[in-house]
Tab-separated table of C-alpha atoms in Angstrom:
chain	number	residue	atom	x	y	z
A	3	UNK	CA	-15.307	-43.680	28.625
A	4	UNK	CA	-15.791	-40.289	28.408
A	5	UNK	CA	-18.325	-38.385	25.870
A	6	UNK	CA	-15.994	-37.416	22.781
A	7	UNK	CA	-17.483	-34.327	20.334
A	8	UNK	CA	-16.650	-35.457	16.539
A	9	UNK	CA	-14.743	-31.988	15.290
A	10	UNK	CA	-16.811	-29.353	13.570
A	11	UNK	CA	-17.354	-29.630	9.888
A	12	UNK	CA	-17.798	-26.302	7.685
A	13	UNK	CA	-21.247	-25.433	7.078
A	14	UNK	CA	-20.360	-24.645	3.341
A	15	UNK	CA	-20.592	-27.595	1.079
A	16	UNK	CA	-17.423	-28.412	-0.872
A	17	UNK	CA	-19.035	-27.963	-4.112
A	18	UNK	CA	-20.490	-24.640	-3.350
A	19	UNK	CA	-16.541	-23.599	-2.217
A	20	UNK	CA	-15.474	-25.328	-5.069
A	21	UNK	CA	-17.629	-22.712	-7.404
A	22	UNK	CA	-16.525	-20.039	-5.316
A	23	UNK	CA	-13.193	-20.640	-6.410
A	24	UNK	CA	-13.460	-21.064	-9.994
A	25	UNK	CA	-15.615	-18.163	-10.150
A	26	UNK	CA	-13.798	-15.830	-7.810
A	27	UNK	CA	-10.318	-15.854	-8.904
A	28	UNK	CA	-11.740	-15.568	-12.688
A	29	UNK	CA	-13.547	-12.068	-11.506
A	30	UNK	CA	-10.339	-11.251	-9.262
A	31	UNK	CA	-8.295	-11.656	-12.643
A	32	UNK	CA	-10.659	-9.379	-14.797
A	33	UNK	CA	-10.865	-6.604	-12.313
A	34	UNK	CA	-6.916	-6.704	-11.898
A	35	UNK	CA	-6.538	-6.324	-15.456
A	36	UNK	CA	-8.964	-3.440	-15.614
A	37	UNK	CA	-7.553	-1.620	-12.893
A	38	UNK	CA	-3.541	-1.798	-14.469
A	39	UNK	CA	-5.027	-1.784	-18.238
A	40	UNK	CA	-7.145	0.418	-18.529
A	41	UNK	CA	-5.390	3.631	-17.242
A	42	UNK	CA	-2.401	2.773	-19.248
A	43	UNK	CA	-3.964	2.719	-22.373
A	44	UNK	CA	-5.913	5.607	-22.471
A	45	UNK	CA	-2.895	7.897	-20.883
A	46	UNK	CA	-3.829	11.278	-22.504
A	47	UNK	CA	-3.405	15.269	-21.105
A	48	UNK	CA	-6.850	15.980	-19.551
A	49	UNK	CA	-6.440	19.591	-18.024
A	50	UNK	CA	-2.474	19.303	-17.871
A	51	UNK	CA	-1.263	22.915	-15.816
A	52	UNK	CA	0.313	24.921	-18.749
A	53	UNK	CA	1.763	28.004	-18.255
A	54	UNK	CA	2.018	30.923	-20.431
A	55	UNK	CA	4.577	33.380	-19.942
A	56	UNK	CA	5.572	37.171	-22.025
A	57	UNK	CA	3.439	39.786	-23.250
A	58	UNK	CA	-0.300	39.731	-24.235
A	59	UNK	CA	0.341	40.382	-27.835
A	60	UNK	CA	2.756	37.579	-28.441
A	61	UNK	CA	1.628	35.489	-25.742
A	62	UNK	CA	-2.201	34.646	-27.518
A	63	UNK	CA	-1.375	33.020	-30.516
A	64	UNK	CA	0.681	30.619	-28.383
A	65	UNK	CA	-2.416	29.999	-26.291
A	66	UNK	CA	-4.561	29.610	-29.337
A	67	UNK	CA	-2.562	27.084	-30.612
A	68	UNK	CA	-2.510	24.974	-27.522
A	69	UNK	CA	-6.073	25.308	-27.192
A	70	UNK	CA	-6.672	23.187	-30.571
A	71	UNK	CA	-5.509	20.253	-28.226
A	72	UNK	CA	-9.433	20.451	-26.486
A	73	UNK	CA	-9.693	19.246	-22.802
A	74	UNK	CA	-5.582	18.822	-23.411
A	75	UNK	CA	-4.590	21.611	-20.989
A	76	UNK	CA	-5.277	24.061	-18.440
A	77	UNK	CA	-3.515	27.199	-19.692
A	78	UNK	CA	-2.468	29.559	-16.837
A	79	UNK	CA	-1.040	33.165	-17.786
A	80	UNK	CA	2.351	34.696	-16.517
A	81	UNK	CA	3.899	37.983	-16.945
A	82	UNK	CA	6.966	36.486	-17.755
A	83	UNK	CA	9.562	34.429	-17.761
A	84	UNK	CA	10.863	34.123	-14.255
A	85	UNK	CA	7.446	34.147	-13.282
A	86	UNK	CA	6.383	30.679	-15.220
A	87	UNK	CA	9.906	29.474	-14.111
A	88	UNK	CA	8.806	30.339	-10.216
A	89	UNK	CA	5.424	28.742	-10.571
A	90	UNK	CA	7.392	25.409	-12.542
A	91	UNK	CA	9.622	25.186	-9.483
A	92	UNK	CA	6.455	25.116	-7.393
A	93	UNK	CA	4.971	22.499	-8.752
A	94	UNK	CA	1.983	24.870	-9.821
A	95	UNK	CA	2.553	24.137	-13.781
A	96	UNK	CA	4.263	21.113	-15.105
A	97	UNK	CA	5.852	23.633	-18.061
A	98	UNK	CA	5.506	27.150	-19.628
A	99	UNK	CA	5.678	27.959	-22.733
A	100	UNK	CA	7.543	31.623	-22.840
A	101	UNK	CA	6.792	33.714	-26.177
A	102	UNK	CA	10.526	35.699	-27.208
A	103	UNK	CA	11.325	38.131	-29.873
A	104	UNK	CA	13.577	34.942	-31.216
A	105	UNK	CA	10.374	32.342	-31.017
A	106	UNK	CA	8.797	30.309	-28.167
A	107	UNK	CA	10.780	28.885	-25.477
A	108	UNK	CA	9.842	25.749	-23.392
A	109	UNK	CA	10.499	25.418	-19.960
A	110	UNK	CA	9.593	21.633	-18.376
A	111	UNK	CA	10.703	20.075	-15.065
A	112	UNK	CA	11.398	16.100	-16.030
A	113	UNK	CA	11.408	15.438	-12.198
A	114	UNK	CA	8.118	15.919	-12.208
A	115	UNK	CA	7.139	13.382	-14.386
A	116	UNK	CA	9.276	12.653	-17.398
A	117	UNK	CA	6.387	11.492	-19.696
A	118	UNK	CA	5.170	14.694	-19.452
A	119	UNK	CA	8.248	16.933	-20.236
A	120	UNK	CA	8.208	14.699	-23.590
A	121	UNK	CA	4.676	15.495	-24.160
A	122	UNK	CA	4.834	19.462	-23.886
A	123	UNK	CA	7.759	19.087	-26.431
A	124	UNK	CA	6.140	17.186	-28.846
A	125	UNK	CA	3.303	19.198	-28.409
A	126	UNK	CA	5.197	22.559	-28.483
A	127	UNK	CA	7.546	21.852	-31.447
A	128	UNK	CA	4.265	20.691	-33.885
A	129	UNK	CA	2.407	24.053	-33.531
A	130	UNK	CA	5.812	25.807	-34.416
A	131	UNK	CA	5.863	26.771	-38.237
A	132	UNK	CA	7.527	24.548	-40.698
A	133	UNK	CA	10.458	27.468	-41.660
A	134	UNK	CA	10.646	28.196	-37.662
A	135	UNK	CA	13.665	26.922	-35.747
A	136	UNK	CA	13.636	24.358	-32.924
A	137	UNK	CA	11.494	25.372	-30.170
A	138	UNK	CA	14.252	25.761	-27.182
A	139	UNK	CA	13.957	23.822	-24.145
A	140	UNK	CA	14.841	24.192	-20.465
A	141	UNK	CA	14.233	21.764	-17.999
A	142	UNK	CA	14.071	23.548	-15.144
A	143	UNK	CA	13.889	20.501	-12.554
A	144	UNK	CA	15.748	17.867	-14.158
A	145	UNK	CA	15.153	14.103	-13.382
A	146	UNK	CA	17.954	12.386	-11.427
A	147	UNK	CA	20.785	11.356	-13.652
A	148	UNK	CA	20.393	7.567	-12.560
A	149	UNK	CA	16.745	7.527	-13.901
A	150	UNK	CA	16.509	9.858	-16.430
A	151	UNK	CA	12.778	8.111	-17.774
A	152	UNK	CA	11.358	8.329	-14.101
A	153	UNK	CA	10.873	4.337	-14.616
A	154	UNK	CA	12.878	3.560	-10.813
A	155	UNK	CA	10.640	6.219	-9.523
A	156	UNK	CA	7.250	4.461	-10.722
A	157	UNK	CA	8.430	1.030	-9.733
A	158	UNK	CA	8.859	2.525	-6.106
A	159	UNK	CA	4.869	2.499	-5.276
A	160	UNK	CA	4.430	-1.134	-5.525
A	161	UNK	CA	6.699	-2.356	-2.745
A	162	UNK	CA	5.449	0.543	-0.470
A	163	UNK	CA	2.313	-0.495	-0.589
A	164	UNK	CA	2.739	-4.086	-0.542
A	165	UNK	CA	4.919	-3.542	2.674
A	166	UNK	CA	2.041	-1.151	3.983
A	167	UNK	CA	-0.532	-4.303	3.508
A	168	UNK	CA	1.564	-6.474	4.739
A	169	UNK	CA	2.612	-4.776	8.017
A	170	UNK	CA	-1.063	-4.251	8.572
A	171	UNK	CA	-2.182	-8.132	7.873
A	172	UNK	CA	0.270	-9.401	10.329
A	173	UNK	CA	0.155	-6.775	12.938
A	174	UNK	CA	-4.486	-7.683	12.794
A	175	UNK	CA	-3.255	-11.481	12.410
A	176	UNK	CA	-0.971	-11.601	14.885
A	177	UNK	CA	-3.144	-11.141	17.296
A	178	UNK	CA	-2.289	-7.305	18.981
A	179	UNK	CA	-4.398	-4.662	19.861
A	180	UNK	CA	-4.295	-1.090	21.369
A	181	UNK	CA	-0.899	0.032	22.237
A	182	UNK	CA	0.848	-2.623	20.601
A	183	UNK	CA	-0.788	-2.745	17.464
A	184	UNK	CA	-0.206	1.207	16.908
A	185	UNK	CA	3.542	0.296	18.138
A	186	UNK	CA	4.234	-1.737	15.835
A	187	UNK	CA	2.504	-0.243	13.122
A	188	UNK	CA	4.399	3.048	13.202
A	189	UNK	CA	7.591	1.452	13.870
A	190	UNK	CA	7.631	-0.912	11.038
A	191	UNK	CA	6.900	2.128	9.053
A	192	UNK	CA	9.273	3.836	10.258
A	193	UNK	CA	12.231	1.042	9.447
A	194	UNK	CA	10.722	0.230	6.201
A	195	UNK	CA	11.430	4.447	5.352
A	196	UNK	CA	14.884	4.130	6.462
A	197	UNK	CA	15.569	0.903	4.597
A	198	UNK	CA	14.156	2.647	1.077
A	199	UNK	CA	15.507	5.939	1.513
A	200	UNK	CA	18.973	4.212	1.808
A	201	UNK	CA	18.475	2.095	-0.992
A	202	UNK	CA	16.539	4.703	-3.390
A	203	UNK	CA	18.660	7.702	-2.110
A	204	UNK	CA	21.918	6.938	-1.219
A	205	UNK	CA	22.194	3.490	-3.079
A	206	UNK	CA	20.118	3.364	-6.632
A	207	UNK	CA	20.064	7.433	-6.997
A	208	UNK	CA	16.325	7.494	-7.853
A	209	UNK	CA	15.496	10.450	-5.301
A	210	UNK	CA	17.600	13.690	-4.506
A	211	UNK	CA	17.103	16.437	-2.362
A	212	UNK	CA	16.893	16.194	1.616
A	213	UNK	CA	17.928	12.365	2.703
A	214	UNK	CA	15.575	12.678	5.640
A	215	UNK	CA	11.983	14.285	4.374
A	216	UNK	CA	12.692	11.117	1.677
A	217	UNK	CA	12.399	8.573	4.849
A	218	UNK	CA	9.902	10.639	6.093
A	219	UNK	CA	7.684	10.463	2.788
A	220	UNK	CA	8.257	6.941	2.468
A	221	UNK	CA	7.340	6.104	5.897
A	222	UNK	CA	4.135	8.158	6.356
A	223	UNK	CA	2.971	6.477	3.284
A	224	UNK	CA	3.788	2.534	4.551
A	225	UNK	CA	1.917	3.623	7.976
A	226	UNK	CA	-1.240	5.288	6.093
A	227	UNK	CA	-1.287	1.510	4.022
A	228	UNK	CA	-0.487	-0.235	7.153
A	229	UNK	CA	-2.533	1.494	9.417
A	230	UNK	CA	-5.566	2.016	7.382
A	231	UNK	CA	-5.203	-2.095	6.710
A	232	UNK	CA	-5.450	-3.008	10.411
A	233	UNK	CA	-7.916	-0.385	10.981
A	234	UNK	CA	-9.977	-2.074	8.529
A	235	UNK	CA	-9.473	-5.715	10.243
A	236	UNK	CA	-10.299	-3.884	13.948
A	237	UNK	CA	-13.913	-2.572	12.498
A	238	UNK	CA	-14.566	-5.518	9.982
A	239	UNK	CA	-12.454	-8.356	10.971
A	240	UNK	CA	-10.800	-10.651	8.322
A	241	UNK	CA	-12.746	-9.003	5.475
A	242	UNK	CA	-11.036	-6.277	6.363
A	243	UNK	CA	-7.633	-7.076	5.000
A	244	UNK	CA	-9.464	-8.029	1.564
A	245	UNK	CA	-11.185	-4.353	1.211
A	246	UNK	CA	-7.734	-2.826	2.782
A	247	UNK	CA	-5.466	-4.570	0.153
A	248	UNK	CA	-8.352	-4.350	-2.701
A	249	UNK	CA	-7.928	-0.645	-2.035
A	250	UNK	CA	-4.157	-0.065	-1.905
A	251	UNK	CA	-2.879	-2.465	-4.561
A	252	UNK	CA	-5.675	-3.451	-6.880
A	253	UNK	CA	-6.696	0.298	-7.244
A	254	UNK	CA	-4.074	2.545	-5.630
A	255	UNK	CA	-0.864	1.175	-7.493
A	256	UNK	CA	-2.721	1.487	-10.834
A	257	UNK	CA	-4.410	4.684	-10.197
A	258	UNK	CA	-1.440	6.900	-8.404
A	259	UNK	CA	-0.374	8.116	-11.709
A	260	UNK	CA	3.543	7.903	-9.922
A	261	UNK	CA	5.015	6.517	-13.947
A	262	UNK	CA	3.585	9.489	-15.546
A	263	UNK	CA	0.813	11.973	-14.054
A	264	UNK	CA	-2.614	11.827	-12.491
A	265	UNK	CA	-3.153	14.266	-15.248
A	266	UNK	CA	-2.444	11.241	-17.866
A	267	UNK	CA	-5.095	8.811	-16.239
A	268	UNK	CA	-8.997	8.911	-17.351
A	269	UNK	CA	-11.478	10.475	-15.069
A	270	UNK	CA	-12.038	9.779	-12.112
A	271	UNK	CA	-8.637	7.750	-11.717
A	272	UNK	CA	-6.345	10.310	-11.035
A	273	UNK	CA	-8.388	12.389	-9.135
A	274	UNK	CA	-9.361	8.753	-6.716
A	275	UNK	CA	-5.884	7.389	-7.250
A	276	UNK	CA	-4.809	10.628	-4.959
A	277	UNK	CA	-6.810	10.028	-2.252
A	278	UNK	CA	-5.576	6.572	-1.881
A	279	UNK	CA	-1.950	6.192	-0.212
A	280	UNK	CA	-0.156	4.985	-2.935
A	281	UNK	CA	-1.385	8.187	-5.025
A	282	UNK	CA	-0.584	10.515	-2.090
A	283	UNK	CA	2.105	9.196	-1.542
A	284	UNK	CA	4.145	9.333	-4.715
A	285	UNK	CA	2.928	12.753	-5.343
A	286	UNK	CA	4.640	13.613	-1.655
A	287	UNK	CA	7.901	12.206	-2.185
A	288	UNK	CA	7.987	13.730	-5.676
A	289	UNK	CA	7.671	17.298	-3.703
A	290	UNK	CA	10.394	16.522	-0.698
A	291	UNK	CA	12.694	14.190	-3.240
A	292	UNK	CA	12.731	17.267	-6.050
A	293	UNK	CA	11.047	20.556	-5.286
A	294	UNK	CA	12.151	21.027	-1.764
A	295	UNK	CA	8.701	20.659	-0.454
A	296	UNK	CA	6.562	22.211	-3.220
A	297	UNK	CA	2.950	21.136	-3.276
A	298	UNK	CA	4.124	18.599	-0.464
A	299	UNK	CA	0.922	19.448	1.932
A	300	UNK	CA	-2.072	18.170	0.100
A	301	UNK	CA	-0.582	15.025	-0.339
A	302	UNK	CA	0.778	14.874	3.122
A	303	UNK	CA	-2.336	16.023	4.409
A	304	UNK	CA	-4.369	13.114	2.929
A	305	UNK	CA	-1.849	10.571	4.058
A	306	UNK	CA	-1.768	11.715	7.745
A	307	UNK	CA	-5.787	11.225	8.069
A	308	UNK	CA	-5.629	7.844	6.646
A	309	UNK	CA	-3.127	7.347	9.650
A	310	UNK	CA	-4.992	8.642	11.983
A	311	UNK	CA	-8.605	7.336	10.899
A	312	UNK	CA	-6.250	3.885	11.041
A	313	UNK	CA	-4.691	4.466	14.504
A	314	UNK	CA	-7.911	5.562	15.968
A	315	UNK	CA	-9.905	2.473	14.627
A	316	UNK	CA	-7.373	0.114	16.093
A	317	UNK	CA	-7.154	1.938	19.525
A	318	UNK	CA	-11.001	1.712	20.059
A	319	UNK	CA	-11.222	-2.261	18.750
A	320	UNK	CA	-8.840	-2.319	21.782
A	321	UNK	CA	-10.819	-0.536	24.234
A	322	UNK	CA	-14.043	-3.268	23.436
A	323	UNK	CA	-11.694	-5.729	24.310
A	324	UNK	CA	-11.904	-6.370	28.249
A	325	UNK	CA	-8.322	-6.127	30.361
A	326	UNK	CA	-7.062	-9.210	29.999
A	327	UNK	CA	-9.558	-10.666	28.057
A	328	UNK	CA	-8.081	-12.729	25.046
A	329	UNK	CA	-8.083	-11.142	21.445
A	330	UNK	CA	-11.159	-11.173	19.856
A	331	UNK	CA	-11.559	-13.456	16.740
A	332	UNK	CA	-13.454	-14.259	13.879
A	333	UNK	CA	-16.235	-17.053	15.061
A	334	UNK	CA	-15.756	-20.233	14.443
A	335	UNK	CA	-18.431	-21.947	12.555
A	336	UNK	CA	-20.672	-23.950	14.282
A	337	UNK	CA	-20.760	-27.831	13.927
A	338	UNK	CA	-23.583	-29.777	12.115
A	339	UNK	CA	-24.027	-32.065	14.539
A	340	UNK	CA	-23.748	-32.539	18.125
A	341	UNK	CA	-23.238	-36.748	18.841
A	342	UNK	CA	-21.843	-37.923	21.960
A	343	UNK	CA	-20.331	-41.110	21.850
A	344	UNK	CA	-19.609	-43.445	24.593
């Protein structure tokens, strides 16, 4: 008869895997609550872009005012109105406020994020006098009509970047490398911006503008997730997917500021939230969906390297892997014991 091996047993005790459970997904829980809590409840301007528009004389006490909000905004001065109306079209300020013989004026762009047009007019209208009349308001860049509140727009990051972790995990599970890997990387991102831009643009009427630079956006962000994912597997292995989705959904989601502004979120979240995919990405379809491409290249610019640093990870994990040699994998733990029977 011949020699039979008894199969390999895992060199972790059950009890110690056991704990490792119970206190894991406990510490998984809390840090997922942090991440979405936190930056919701302590949503606040910090250094908001403000502009200032008319002439010196009239245009001060409306600066002095806002300055009693401390930290609230940065105020930015304009000669005059068409000027703080140009710079709200391009995405430099999220309003003006535009001192007139008649009173101030507002100007806000809702498309930009609607909690924030609400928040300049509060503001606005409670440093007007008591006797004064309503502070007038312009929004420049309105909000689509089918989501007025900007809540289909925020609920858009989630399943971007859960399709971006996903087509990463299965494209590292599943086993391809090199060419392939970056094939089918790209071109899953590329499907999965066709399939949203039909159903956000030309089906639910969250985005406007250019049909096409809305696929775009939505694809480059999937294949920054995706590939940054799988470039993380090629360098780390398994682990890999864990830090990639960590990343992308347990920090990015929370931390792009896409239901209100990175503005809104406590330091340093907004300003890490848009260096992460999700962040970047919200903030670059917000620019192609509503400002014809306004402010679009910081964002897209941060997006593309996570691409690339992704893509180029993945091609050189295939180059250490020998022509037709079979995918590497993570090693299989060794067995306890080595008894022959016979």
């Amino acid at each position: 008869m011949p020699p039979v091996t008894p199969p390999a047993h895992p060199t972790v005790p059950a009890s110690r895997r056991v704990l490792a459970v119970m206190v894991m997904v406990p510490l998984l829980a809390a840090l997922a609550l942090w991440a979405f809590a936190w930056p919701a409840t302590r949503m606040a301007p910090r250094d908001l872009p403000l502009g200032v528009a008319g002439p010196a004389a009239a245009a001060a006490p409306l600066e002095q005012r806002l300055a009693a909000h401390e930290g609230a905004f940065e105020i930015r001065r304009y000669a005059d109105e068409a000027a703080a109306r140009s710079a709200v079209q391009n995405r430099e300020v999220y309003g003006a406020v535009v001192a007139t013989p008649q009173g101030p004026r507002l100007l806000t762009a809702s498309a930009a994020s609607p909690v924030v047009a609400q928040l300049l007019t509060q503001a606005v209208t409670s440093q007007a006098p008591p006797t004064a009349q309503a502070v007038p308001v312009t929004d420049v860049v309105p909000a689509p009509a089918a989501d007025v509140r900007g809540v289909g727009f925020g609920a858009s990051v989630l399943p971007l970047a859960l399709a971006g972790v996903a087509a990463g995990a299965l494209v590292s599970l599943g086993g391809l490398r090199g060419g392939r890997a970056v094939t089918a990387v790209l071109g899953a991102s590329a499907l999965v911006g066709l399939a949203g831009a039909a159903l956000a643009h030309s089906w639910l009427g969250v985005l406007t503008g250019n049909w096409w630079a809305a696929a775009g956006a939505l694809a480059l962000t999937v294949a920054a997730v995706a590939a940054g994912v799988a470039g993380l597997h090629a360098l780390l292995g398994k682990p890999g997917i864990g830090l990639g989705a960590f990343l992308i959904v347990l920090l990015g989601n929370p931390f792009s500021g896409a239901a209100g502004a990175p503005q809104l979120l406590p330091e340093p979240a907004g300003l890490v939230g848009q260096w992460l995919p999700p962040g970047a990405g919200s903030s670059l379809l917000r620019s192609v969906a509503f400002f014809d491409g306004a402010g679009a290249a910081a964002p897209a610019l941060v997006l593309s390297l996570w691409a690339v640093l992704g893509v180029a990870a993945i091609a050189f994990a295939g180059r250490r892997t020998a022509p037709g040699a079979p995918a590497p994998t993570d090693p299989a733990p060794a067995p306890t014991s080595a008894v022959t029977y016979s």
